[in-house]
Amino acid sequence: MDFYHSVHLDSSLCKGCINCIKRCPTQAIRVHNGKAVIKNAFCIDCGECIRICPHHAKQASYDSLDVMNDYEYKVALPAPSLYAQFNNIDDANIVLRALVAMGFDDVYEVSGAAELVSEMSRKYVEEHPEGKPFISTACPTVVRLVRARFPNLIDHLLPFNAPVELAATLARKRAMKKTGLPSEKIGVIFISPCPAKVSACKQGLGIKQSDVDAVVAIKEVYPKLLPHMTYNDDFETDYVRSGRIGVGWGNSGGEAGGLLTDSYLAADGIENVIRVLEDLEDQKFGELDFIELNACSGGCVGGVLNVENPYVAQAKLKKLCKYLPVARNHINGEYLERAFWDEPIEYTPVFKLGKTFAESFDKMQTVEILCAELPGLDCGSCGAPTCKALAEDIVRGEASVNDCIFVLREFFNNQQ
Amino acid sequence: MYDAIKLTYNVSGDDFTRAGEASSDVKGKLKKMNVPPDAVRKVAISMYEGEINMVIHADGGQITVEITKDCITMILADKGPGIKDIDQAMQAGFSTAPDNIRTLGFGAGMGLPNMKKYSDEMKIETEIGVGTTVTMKVFI
Ligand SMILES: Nc1ncnc2c1ncn2[C@@H]1O[C@H](COP(=O)(O)OP(=O)(O)OP(=O)(O)O)[C@@H](O)[C@H]1O
Ligand code: SF4
Ligand SMILES: [Mg+2]
């Protein structure tokens, strides 16, 4: 299976240093012939390599703002973290009006849909006690990680799409009704904090076909918004349609807060997320209703396509929430079909060594033997993050033991 | 090639932060070997409980894991105080953990019952003052 990834390498900028291979939480990167290579199947689009690459060779792809020209009527779907990029925002309307001023015809806050997802999640968790603890599925990096590495936890995933999907569907419906235009003339454009969400919209995750037409980056929209960030009498329209629960989703703990339960934990930062999943798999937690996991430190405000420091952004979002009502979107105990996955998440064992158990068994034996022979320095000179990773590459037929400079030196010394 | 993969781990006593390292290493390896998820889970849970018991009750010990094409065998051997009454120790809720350890979150008396539940076969050999060896099997 081939996975779409927003995260990619600009090899002209890559110097072949080993910063990224060491940082990648799924050991998806190797350096071969002086250039980094991202293994398609291992990558979960977390963006850690983008954070660490000193040469900016790791990048995220997303749509350019020119995509707005492709549609007659354009609706912006701002992620809640967008509000946290600016100083002194006590009314989200300032941001939303600026989106209209920069060329969008309408806005539909993702936080509005998030409130609906919160309400449905509350109902779902209550109606399915056997599935507890439920793991949040709003962060696509987490879903991809569970799918690849935690088969025993798949049944605990909350089977909801990320709020942006519901927002897209509702925004499109509203735009069609308002304008009378056919669907294809309406552009539903998501303003994303991260590459993971770009990938999830381009290659559905739990959904066959995303309703989002294009995904642009917060950091690209940001400079276009600044000149319009003023109170302006010409733009009196009140676009804000969400409350504290919806906007709070941008911070770690926000989604859990919307569930109105004390029985939860919220972990953020990919390494912390992995530790929680490992422990969860070993049943080390007592009774919990909900596990909120965000790949980025601080939550989505920490996504790599944001501009502001995640923790400053967190504080700003909290301050904005203070002035908002609790929630402004309700569905009165109904489930909206579009909110649910229409395609189950299935285990994709990409990290296995061989095709079958017998083959993997033999390969694991070789890995153990190789690990005993390699120096165990995890120096990265071979292009793999650890000696063990090199051993696994060797049995997969992707590297040779002589890629280890110490083994090679030994070989030459013995020749003399 | 041999027909078994043998892994050995030294488990140090009284270091709670490291308890679980051995079982998580085994879990990682089994996943890379296409072992069915359910068997991985059974091994991870039962071995983790056994590992913790070695740390808390027996000042550490040694774990040997043997993987063959149809079975995973875990042998957890310690030179701890031994178990006085195995039947009693096996009862759900029975624990001799002192209060200071209970406040750390262990001592619900569910470890051995869970090991029994999640392994397909379990054998305890123990001698007071000499040590305990727990052998568990999970079939693939
Ligand atoms: N390796 C061991 N050496 C000595 N005593 C042991 C050993 N393993 C278990 N025991 C004894 O058996 C009792 C029951 O073990 P069990 O694992 O079921 O509960 P626990 O360790 O006390 O609590 P929990 O596992 O729920 O945290 C322990 O309290 C201890 O007295
Ligand atoms: S935490 Fe949020 S911003 Fe970060 S990868 Fe996940 S969805 Fe994207
Ligand atoms: Mg125990």
Coordinates of C-alpha atoms and ligand atoms in Angstrom, one line a residue:
Chain A
M1 CA 0.0 0.0 0.0
D2 CA 1.2 3.4 -0.9
F3 CA 0.5 6.3 1.5
Y4 CA 0.1 9.9 0.7
H5 CA 2.4 12.1 2.7
S6 CA 2.5 15.8 3.0
V7 CA 5.9 15.6 4.7
H8 CA 8.7 15.2 2.1
L9 CA 12.3 16.0 1.4
D10 CA 13.7 18.7 -0.8
S11 CA 16.9 16.8 -1.6
S12 CA 18.7 19.8 -3.0
L13 CA 18.7 21.2 0.5
C14 CA 19.6 18.0 2.3
K15 CA 23.2 17.8 3.6
G16 CA 22.9 14.2 4.7
C17 CA 23.3 15.0 8.4
I18 CA 21.7 12.5 10.8
N19 CA 19.5 14.9 12.8
C20 CA 16.2 13.7 11.3
I21 CA 17.0 9.9 11.5
K22 CA 17.5 10.2 15.2
R23 CA 14.4 12.3 15.8
C24 CA 11.9 10.3 13.8
P25 CA 9.6 8.4 16.2
T26 CA 8.9 5.6 13.8
Q27 CA 12.4 5.3 12.4
A28 CA 11.2 6.1 9.0
I29 CA 14.2 8.0 7.7
R30 CA 17.6 6.8 6.4
V31 CA 20.5 8.6 4.9
H32 CA 21.7 6.9 1.7
N33 CA 24.4 8.3 -0.6
G34 CA 24.5 11.5 1.4
K35 CA 20.7 12.2 1.2
A36 CA 17.9 11.5 3.5
V37 CA 15.2 9.1 2.3
I38 CA 11.7 8.9 4.0
K39 CA 10.3 5.4 4.0
N40 CA 6.8 5.8 2.7
A41 CA 5.2 3.0 4.7
F42 CA 6.7 4.0 8.1
C43 CA 6.0 7.8 8.0
I44 CA 3.1 9.0 10.0
D45 CA 3.4 12.7 9.0
C46 CA 4.0 13.9 12.5
G47 CA 6.4 16.7 11.3
E48 CA 9.2 16.0 13.8
C49 CA 11.8 16.0 11.0
I50 CA 10.5 19.4 9.8
R51 CA 11.0 20.7 13.4
I52 CA 14.6 19.4 13.6
C53 CA 16.1 19.8 10.1
P54 CA 18.6 22.6 10.4
H55 CA 18.7 23.0 6.6
H56 CA 14.9 23.1 6.1
A57 CA 15.1 20.2 3.7
K58 CA 12.1 18.5 5.3
Q59 CA 9.0 20.3 4.2
A60 CA 5.2 20.0 4.1
S61 CA 3.2 20.2 0.9
Y62 CA -0.2 21.8 0.8
D63 CA -2.2 23.8 -1.6
S64 CA -1.1 27.3 -2.6
L65 CA -3.5 30.1 -2.0
D66 CA -4.0 30.4 -5.7
V67 CA -6.4 27.5 -5.4
M68 CA -8.9 30.1 -4.4
N69 CA -9.1 31.2 -8.0
D70 CA -10.4 27.8 -9.0
Y71 CA -13.8 28.4 -7.4
E72 CA -16.6 30.7 -7.8
Y73 CA -17.6 30.7 -4.1
K74 CA -14.9 30.0 -1.5
V75 CA -15.5 29.0 2.1
A76 CA -12.7 29.1 4.6
L77 CA -12.5 26.4 7.3
P78 CA -10.2 27.8 9.9
A79 CA -8.7 25.4 12.5
P80 CA -9.1 26.8 16.0
S81 CA -5.3 27.1 16.3
L82 CA -5.5 30.0 13.7
Y83 CA -7.1 32.2 16.3
A84 CA -4.1 31.6 18.6
Q85 CA -1.6 33.1 16.1
F86 CA -2.5 36.7 16.8
N87 CA -2.0 39.0 19.8
N88 CA -4.9 40.5 21.9
I89 CA -7.7 38.6 20.2
D90 CA -10.7 38.8 22.4
D91 CA -13.2 38.2 19.6
A92 CA -12.6 35.6 16.9
N93 CA -14.6 37.8 14.5
I94 CA -11.5 39.9 13.9
V95 CA -9.8 36.8 12.4
L96 CA -12.9 35.6 10.6
R97 CA -13.7 39.0 9.0
A98 CA -10.1 39.3 7.9
L99 CA -10.5 35.9 6.1
V100 CA -13.4 37.5 4.2
A101 CA -11.5 40.6 3.5
M102 CA -8.6 38.6 2.1
G103 CA -11.0 37.0 -0.5
F104 CA -13.1 34.3 1.0
D105 CA -16.8 34.5 0.5
D106 CA -17.7 32.9 3.8
V107 CA -16.2 31.2 6.8
Y108 CA -17.2 28.0 8.6
E109 CA -15.3 27.5 11.9
V110 CA -14.0 24.0 12.3
S111 CA -14.6 24.6 16.0
G112 CA -18.4 24.7 15.3
A113 CA -18.2 21.2 13.9
A114 CA -16.0 20.2 16.8
E115 CA -18.8 21.0 19.2
L116 CA -21.1 18.7 17.4
V117 CA -18.5 16.0 17.5
S118 CA -18.1 16.6 21.2
E119 CA -21.8 16.2 21.7
M120 CA -21.9 13.0 19.7
S121 CA -18.9 11.6 21.4
R122 CA -20.5 12.1 24.8
K123 CA -23.5 10.1 23.6
Y124 CA -21.3 7.5 21.9
V125 CA -19.1 6.9 24.9
E126 CA -22.1 6.5 27.2
E127 CA -23.8 4.1 24.8
H128 CA -20.7 1.9 24.3
P129 CA -19.2 1.2 27.8
E130 CA -17.5 -1.9 26.4
G131 CA -15.2 0.2 24.2
K132 CA -13.7 2.2 27.1
P133 CA -11.3 3.7 27.2
F134 CA -11.9 5.5 23.9
I135 CA -8.9 6.9 22.1
S136 CA -9.4 10.2 20.3
T137 CA -9.1 10.2 16.5
A138 CA -8.9 13.9 15.8
C139 CA -5.2 13.8 15.2
P140 CA -4.4 11.8 12.0
T141 CA -0.9 11.1 13.1
V142 CA -2.2 9.2 16.1
V143 CA -4.6 7.3 14.0
R144 CA -1.8 6.3 11.6
L145 CA 0.4 5.3 14.5
V146 CA -2.3 3.1 16.0
R147 CA -3.1 1.6 12.7
A148 CA 0.6 0.6 12.1
R149 CA 1.8 -0.3 15.5
F150 CA -1.0 -0.9 18.0
P151 CA -3.4 -3.5 16.5
N152 CA -4.9 -4.3 19.9
L153 CA -6.0 -0.7 20.4
I154 CA -7.8 -0.2 17.1
D155 CA -11.1 -1.3 18.7
H156 CA -10.7 1.5 21.2
L157 CA -10.5 4.3 18.6
L158 CA -13.4 6.6 18.6
P159 CA -15.0 6.0 15.2
F160 CA -15.4 9.6 14.3
N161 CA -13.9 11.7 11.6
A162 CA -11.9 14.7 12.6
P163 CA -14.2 17.7 13.0
V164 CA -12.9 19.3 9.7
E165 CA -14.7 16.6 7.7
L166 CA -18.0 17.4 9.3
A167 CA -17.3 21.1 8.9
A168 CA -16.6 20.7 5.2
T169 CA -19.9 18.8 4.6
L170 CA -21.9 21.3 6.6
A171 CA -20.2 24.3 5.0
R172 CA -20.8 23.0 1.5
K173 CA -24.4 22.3 2.2
R174 CA -24.9 25.9 3.6
A175 CA -23.0 27.4 0.6
M176 CA -25.1 25.5 -2.0
K177 CA -28.3 26.6 -0.3
K178 CA -27.2 30.2 0.0
T179 CA -25.8 30.6 -3.5
G180 CA -27.7 28.0 -5.6
L181 CA -24.4 27.1 -7.1
P182 CA -23.5 23.4 -7.9
S183 CA -21.1 21.7 -5.6
E184 CA -18.1 21.9 -7.9
K185 CA -18.2 25.7 -8.1
I186 CA -17.9 25.9 -4.3
G187 CA -14.4 25.6 -2.9
V188 CA -14.2 24.4 0.7
I189 CA -10.8 25.3 1.8
F190 CA -9.3 24.1 5.1
I191 CA -6.7 26.3 6.9
S192 CA -4.5 23.6 8.5
P193 CA -2.0 23.7 11.4
C194 CA -0.1 20.6 10.2
P195 CA 0.9 18.3 7.4
A196 CA -0.9 15.3 9.0
K197 CA -4.3 16.9 8.3
V198 CA -3.2 17.8 4.8
S199 CA -2.5 14.1 4.2
A200 CA -5.7 13.0 5.8
C201 CA -7.7 15.3 3.5
K202 CA -5.8 14.1 0.4
Q203 CA -6.0 10.4 1.2
G204 CA -9.0 9.8 3.4
L205 CA -8.4 8.2 6.8
G206 CA -11.5 6.4 7.9
I207 CA -13.3 8.1 5.1
K208 CA -13.4 7.2 1.4
Q209 CA -13.4 10.7 0.0
S210 CA -12.8 13.9 1.9
D211 CA -15.2 16.7 1.5
V212 CA -12.4 19.2 1.7
D213 CA -11.4 20.6 -1.7
A214 CA -8.1 22.1 -0.7
V215 CA -5.8 22.5 2.3
V216 CA -3.7 25.6 2.8
A217 CA -1.3 26.3 5.7
I218 CA -1.9 28.6 8.6
K219 CA 1.6 30.1 8.1
E220 CA 0.7 31.1 4.5
V221 CA -2.6 32.6 5.4
Y222 CA -1.1 34.5 8.4
P223 CA 0.7 37.2 6.5
K224 CA -2.3 37.8 4.2
L225 CA -4.6 38.3 7.2
L226 CA -2.4 40.7 9.1
P227 CA -3.3 43.8 7.1
H228 CA -7.0 43.1 7.6
M229 CA -6.8 42.5 11.3
T230 CA -8.7 45.6 12.4
Y231 CA -12.2 46.5 13.6
N232 CA -13.9 47.7 10.5
D233 CA -17.4 49.0 10.3
D234 CA -17.8 47.7 6.8
F235 CA -17.5 44.2 8.1
E236 CA -20.0 44.0 10.9
T237 CA -21.1 40.5 10.2
D238 CA -20.9 38.2 13.1
Y239 CA -19.2 35.0 11.9
V240 CA -18.5 33.4 15.2
R241 CA -20.6 30.3 15.6
S242 CA -18.8 28.3 18.2
G243 CA -18.1 28.4 22.0
R244 CA -15.5 27.5 24.5
I245 CA -15.8 23.7 23.9
G246 CA -15.2 24.0 20.1
V247 CA -12.4 26.5 20.2
G248 CA -10.8 24.6 23.1
W249 CA -10.1 21.7 20.8
G250 CA -7.0 23.6 19.6
N251 CA -5.3 23.0 22.9
S252 CA -4.3 19.6 24.4
G253 CA -7.1 18.6 26.8
G254 CA -9.7 20.5 24.9
E255 CA -11.4 17.6 23.2
A256 CA -11.5 15.7 26.5
G257 CA -12.9 18.9 28.2
G258 CA -15.8 18.7 25.7
L259 CA -16.7 15.2 26.9
L260 CA -17.6 16.6 30.4
T261 CA -15.9 13.7 32.2
D262 CA -13.2 13.6 34.8
S263 CA -12.2 10.1 33.8
Y264 CA -9.7 11.0 31.1
L265 CA -6.0 11.6 30.4
A266 CA -4.6 13.9 27.7
A267 CA -1.1 13.4 26.4
D268 CA 0.6 15.6 23.8
G269 CA 4.0 15.3 22.0
I270 CA 4.6 12.2 19.9
E271 CA 7.0 10.5 22.3
N272 CA 4.5 10.9 25.2
V273 CA 1.7 9.6 22.9
I274 CA 3.7 6.5 22.1
R275 CA 4.4 5.8 25.8
V276 CA 0.7 6.1 26.6
L277 CA -0.2 3.8 23.8
E278 CA 2.4 1.2 24.9
D279 CA 1.1 1.3 28.5
L280 CA -2.5 1.3 27.3
E281 CA -1.8 -1.9 25.3
D282 CA -0.4 -3.5 28.4
Q283 CA -3.5 -2.5 30.4
K284 CA -1.5 -0.4 32.8
F285 CA -4.3 2.1 33.3
G286 CA -7.3 1.5 35.5
E287 CA -10.7 2.6 34.4
L288 CA -10.7 5.6 32.1
D289 CA -13.4 6.8 29.8
F290 CA -11.2 8.7 27.3
I291 CA -7.6 9.1 26.2
E292 CA -6.9 12.3 24.3
L293 CA -3.7 12.1 22.2
N294 CA -2.2 14.9 20.2
A295 CA 1.0 14.3 18.3
C296 CA 2.2 17.9 18.8
S297 CA 3.3 19.4 22.0
G298 CA 0.5 21.6 23.4
G299 CA -2.0 20.1 21.0
C300 CA -2.8 21.4 17.5
V301 CA -1.5 24.8 18.5
G302 CA 1.9 23.0 18.3
G303 CA 1.4 21.9 14.7
V304 CA 4.4 22.7 12.4
L305 CA 2.4 24.9 10.0
N306 CA 1.6 27.4 12.8
V307 CA 3.6 30.6 13.3
E308 CA 3.3 31.2 17.1
N309 CA 5.2 29.4 19.8
P310 CA 2.9 26.5 20.9
Y311 CA 2.8 27.5 24.6
V312 CA 2.2 31.1 23.9
A313 CA -0.5 30.1 21.5
Q314 CA -2.1 27.9 24.2
A315 CA -2.3 30.8 26.6
K316 CA -3.9 33.0 23.9
L317 CA -6.5 30.4 23.0
K318 CA -7.4 30.0 26.7
K319 CA -7.8 33.7 27.0
L320 CA -10.1 33.8 23.9
C321 CA -12.2 31.0 25.3
K322 CA -12.8 32.9 28.5
Y323 CA -15.1 35.4 26.6
L324 CA -17.1 32.6 24.9
P325 CA -20.2 30.9 25.9
V326 CA -19.8 27.2 26.7
A327 CA -21.1 25.9 23.4
R328 CA -23.2 27.2 20.5
N329 CA -23.8 24.1 18.4
H330 CA -26.3 21.4 19.4
I331 CA -28.0 18.5 17.7
N332 CA -30.3 17.3 20.4
G333 CA -29.2 13.7 20.8
E334 CA -29.0 12.9 17.1
Y335 CA -26.0 11.3 15.3
L336 CA -25.0 12.9 12.1
E337 CA -23.9 10.2 9.7
R338 CA -21.1 12.2 8.2
A339 CA -19.4 12.5 11.6
F340 CA -18.6 8.7 11.6
W341 CA -16.0 6.8 9.6
D342 CA -17.4 5.2 6.5
E343 CA -14.3 3.0 6.2
P344 CA -13.0 1.0 9.1
I345 CA -9.4 1.6 10.2
E346 CA -7.5 -1.7 9.7
Y347 CA -4.2 -2.9 11.0
T348 CA -1.4 -2.2 8.5
P349 CA 1.6 -4.1 9.9
V350 CA 4.2 -2.1 8.0
F351 CA 7.0 -2.7 10.5
K352 CA 7.0 -6.5 10.1
L353 CA 10.3 -8.0 8.9
G354 CA 8.9 -10.6 6.5
K355 CA 5.7 -11.5 4.7
T356 CA 4.8 -14.5 6.8
F357 CA 5.5 -15.5 10.4
A358 CA 8.0 -18.1 9.3
E359 CA 9.9 -15.6 7.2
S360 CA 9.9 -13.0 9.9
F361 CA 11.0 -15.6 12.4
D362 CA 14.1 -16.4 10.4
K363 CA 14.8 -12.7 9.8
M364 CA 14.4 -11.9 13.5
Q365 CA 17.0 -14.6 14.2
T366 CA 19.4 -12.9 11.8
V367 CA 18.7 -9.5 13.4
E368 CA 19.6 -10.9 16.8
I369 CA 22.9 -12.3 15.4
L370 CA 23.7 -9.1 13.6
C371 CA 22.9 -7.0 16.7
A372 CA 25.5 -9.0 18.6
E373 CA 28.1 -8.3 15.9
L374 CA 27.4 -4.6 15.4
P375 CA 29.2 -2.2 17.9
G376 CA 26.0 -1.0 19.5
L377 CA 27.0 2.7 19.4
D378 CA 23.9 3.8 17.5
C379 CA 26.2 6.4 15.8
G380 CA 24.1 6.9 12.7
S381 CA 27.0 6.8 10.3
C382 CA 25.5 3.9 8.4
G383 CA 22.4 6.1 7.7
A384 CA 20.1 4.1 10.1
P385 CA 19.1 5.6 13.4
T386 CA 20.3 2.6 15.5
C387 CA 22.4 -0.5 15.1
K388 CA 19.2 -2.5 15.5
A389 CA 17.5 -0.5 12.7
L390 CA 20.5 -1.3 10.5
A391 CA 20.2 -5.0 11.3
E392 CA 16.5 -4.8 10.3
D393 CA 17.3 -3.0 7.1
I394 CA 19.9 -5.7 6.3
V395 CA 17.4 -8.5 6.7
R396 CA 14.9 -6.6 4.6
G397 CA 17.5 -6.4 1.9
E398 CA 17.8 -2.7 2.1
A399 CA 21.3 -2.3 3.5
S400 CA 24.5 -4.2 3.9
V401 CA 26.5 -5.0 7.1
N402 CA 29.5 -3.1 5.5
D403 CA 27.4 0.1 5.8
C404 CA 28.6 0.1 9.4
I405 CA 31.9 1.9 9.3
F406 CA 33.3 -0.1 12.2
V407 CA 32.5 -3.4 10.6
L408 CA 34.1 -2.1 7.4
R409 CA 37.2 -0.9 9.3
E410 CA 37.5 -4.3 10.9
F411 CA 37.2 -5.9 7.5
F412 CA 40.1 -3.8 6.1
N413 CA 42.3 -4.4 9.1
N414 CA 41.8 -8.1 8.7
Q415 CA 42.8 -7.9 5.0
Q416 CA 46.2 -6.4 5.8
Chain B
M1 CA 19.4 -21.6 11.7
Y2 CA 18.1 -22.8 15.0
D3 CA 14.5 -23.4 15.6
A4 CA 14.1 -21.1 18.5
I5 CA 14.9 -17.5 19.3
K6 CA 16.2 -17.0 22.8
L7 CA 16.1 -13.7 24.5
T8 CA 17.5 -13.0 28.0
Y9 CA 16.9 -10.0 30.2
N10 CA 18.3 -9.1 33.6
V11 CA 15.7 -7.4 35.7
S12 CA 17.1 -5.1 38.4
G13 CA 15.2 -5.0 41.7
D14 CA 13.6 -1.9 43.2
D15 CA 13.8 0.2 40.1
F16 CA 10.2 0.9 39.2
T17 CA 11.1 3.2 36.4
R18 CA 12.7 0.4 34.5
A19 CA 10.2 -2.3 35.3
G20 CA 8.5 -3.3 32.1
E21 CA 11.5 -2.7 29.8
A22 CA 11.9 -6.4 29.1
S23 CA 8.2 -7.1 28.3
S24 CA 8.1 -4.0 26.1
D25 CA 11.2 -5.2 24.1
V26 CA 9.6 -8.6 23.6
K27 CA 6.4 -7.0 22.5
G28 CA 8.2 -4.9 19.9
K29 CA 10.0 -7.9 18.5
L30 CA 6.8 -10.1 18.3
K31 CA 5.0 -7.3 16.4
K32 CA 7.8 -7.2 13.9
M33 CA 7.5 -11.0 13.4
N34 CA 3.8 -11.1 12.3
V35 CA 2.8 -12.8 15.6
P36 CA -1.0 -12.5 15.7
P37 CA -2.0 -9.4 17.7
D38 CA -3.9 -11.4 20.3
A39 CA -0.9 -13.5 21.2
V40 CA 1.3 -10.4 21.4
R41 CA -1.2 -8.9 23.8
K42 CA -1.3 -12.0 26.0
V43 CA 2.5 -12.1 26.2
A44 CA 2.8 -8.4 26.9
I45 CA 0.3 -8.4 29.7
S46 CA 1.4 -11.6 31.4
M47 CA 5.1 -10.9 31.1
Y48 CA 4.7 -7.4 32.4
E49 CA 2.9 -8.6 35.5
G50 CA 5.6 -11.2 36.1
E51 CA 8.3 -8.7 35.6
I52 CA 6.8 -6.3 38.1
N53 CA 6.4 -9.1 40.7
M54 CA 10.1 -9.8 40.3
V55 CA 10.9 -6.2 41.0
I56 CA 8.6 -5.7 43.9
H57 CA 8.6 -9.0 45.7
A58 CA 12.0 -10.6 44.7
D59 CA 14.6 -7.8 44.2
G60 CA 14.9 -8.6 40.5
G61 CA 16.0 -11.7 38.6
Q62 CA 16.4 -13.0 35.1
I63 CA 13.9 -13.5 32.3
T64 CA 14.4 -15.9 29.4
V65 CA 12.0 -15.8 26.5
E66 CA 12.0 -18.5 23.9
I67 CA 10.2 -18.1 20.7
T68 CA 9.5 -21.1 18.5
K69 CA 7.2 -21.4 15.5
D70 CA 4.2 -22.3 17.6
C71 CA 4.9 -21.1 21.1
I72 CA 6.3 -18.3 23.2
T73 CA 7.8 -19.5 26.5
M74 CA 8.6 -17.0 29.3
I75 CA 10.7 -18.1 32.2
L76 CA 11.0 -15.6 35.0
A77 CA 13.5 -16.8 37.6
D78 CA 14.4 -14.9 40.8
K79 CA 16.3 -15.6 44.0
G80 CA 13.7 -13.8 46.2
P81 CA 11.9 -14.9 49.3
G82 CA 9.7 -17.5 47.6
I83 CA 5.9 -17.8 47.9
K84 CA 4.6 -19.4 51.1
D85 CA 1.2 -20.5 49.8
I86 CA 0.8 -20.6 46.0
D87 CA -3.0 -21.2 46.1
Q88 CA -3.4 -18.2 48.3
A89 CA -1.1 -16.0 46.2
M90 CA -3.1 -17.0 43.1
Q91 CA -6.4 -15.7 44.6
A92 CA -7.6 -12.4 43.1
G93 CA -7.0 -9.6 45.5
F94 CA -4.4 -11.4 47.7
S95 CA -1.3 -9.4 48.2
T96 CA 1.5 -9.1 50.7
A97 CA 2.6 -5.7 49.4
P98 CA 3.5 -3.3 52.2
D99 CA 1.6 -0.1 52.4
N100 CA 4.4 2.0 51.0
I101 CA 4.3 0.0 47.8
R102 CA 0.5 0.0 47.6
T103 CA 0.6 3.8 47.5
L104 CA 2.8 3.5 44.4
G105 CA -0.2 1.8 42.8
F106 CA 0.9 -1.9 43.0
G107 CA -0.5 -4.5 45.3
A108 CA -4.1 -5.0 44.1
G109 CA -3.4 -8.7 44.2
M110 CA -4.3 -9.1 40.5
G111 CA -0.9 -9.8 39.0
L112 CA -0.8 -13.6 39.3
P113 CA -4.5 -14.0 38.4
N114 CA -3.9 -12.0 35.3
M115 CA -0.8 -14.0 34.4
K116 CA -2.9 -17.1 34.7
K117 CA -5.7 -15.5 32.6
Y118 CA -3.5 -14.2 29.8
S119 CA -1.1 -17.1 29.4
D120 CA -2.1 -20.5 28.0
E121 CA -0.1 -22.4 30.5
M122 CA 1.5 -21.4 33.8
K123 CA 3.7 -23.2 36.3
I124 CA 5.1 -21.8 39.5
E125 CA 8.1 -23.4 41.2
T126 CA 9.1 -21.8 44.5
E127 CA 11.1 -22.5 47.6
I128 CA 11.1 -20.3 50.7
G129 CA 14.4 -18.5 51.0
V130 CA 15.6 -19.8 47.6
G131 CA 13.5 -18.2 45.0
T132 CA 10.7 -18.5 42.5
T133 CA 10.5 -19.5 38.9
V134 CA 7.4 -18.8 36.9
T135 CA 7.1 -20.4 33.5
M136 CA 4.3 -19.2 31.2
K137 CA 3.5 -20.3 27.7
V138 CA 1.5 -18.5 25.0
F139 CA 0.7 -20.6 21.9
I140 CA 0.7 -18.9 18.5
Ligands
LIG1 N1 8.2 -13.5 42.4 C1 7.7 -13.5 43.6 N2 8.4 -13.7 44.7 C2 7.9 -13.7 45.9 N3 6.6 -13.5 46.1 C3 5.8 -13.3 45.1 C4 6.3 -13.3 43.8 N4 5.2 -13.0 42.9 C5 4.1 -12.9 43.7 N5 4.4 -13.1 45.0 C6 3.5 -13.0 46.1 O1 2.2 -13.3 45.7 C7 1.3 -12.2 46.0 C8 0.3 -12.0 45.0 O2 0.9 -11.6 43.8 P1 0.1 -10.7 42.7 O3 1.0 -10.4 41.6 O4 -1.2 -11.4 42.4 O5 -0.3 -9.4 43.5 P2 0.6 -8.2 43.9 O6 1.9 -8.2 43.2 O7 0.7 -8.2 45.4 O8 -0.3 -7.0 43.5 P3 -0.5 -6.5 41.9 O9 0.2 -7.5 41.1 O10 -2.0 -6.5 41.7 O11 0.1 -5.2 41.9 C9 2.2 -11.0 46.2 O12 1.7 -10.1 47.1 C10 3.5 -11.7 46.8 O13 3.3 -11.9 48.2
SF4_2 S1 -1.8 17.3 17.1 FE1 -3.0 18.5 15.8 S2 -1.6 19.8 14.7 FE2 -0.4 18.1 15.5 S3 -0.3 16.5 14.0 FE3 -2.1 16.1 15.3 S4 -3.8 17.1 14.3 FE4 -2.0 18.0 13.4
MG3 MG 1.9 -8.4 41.1

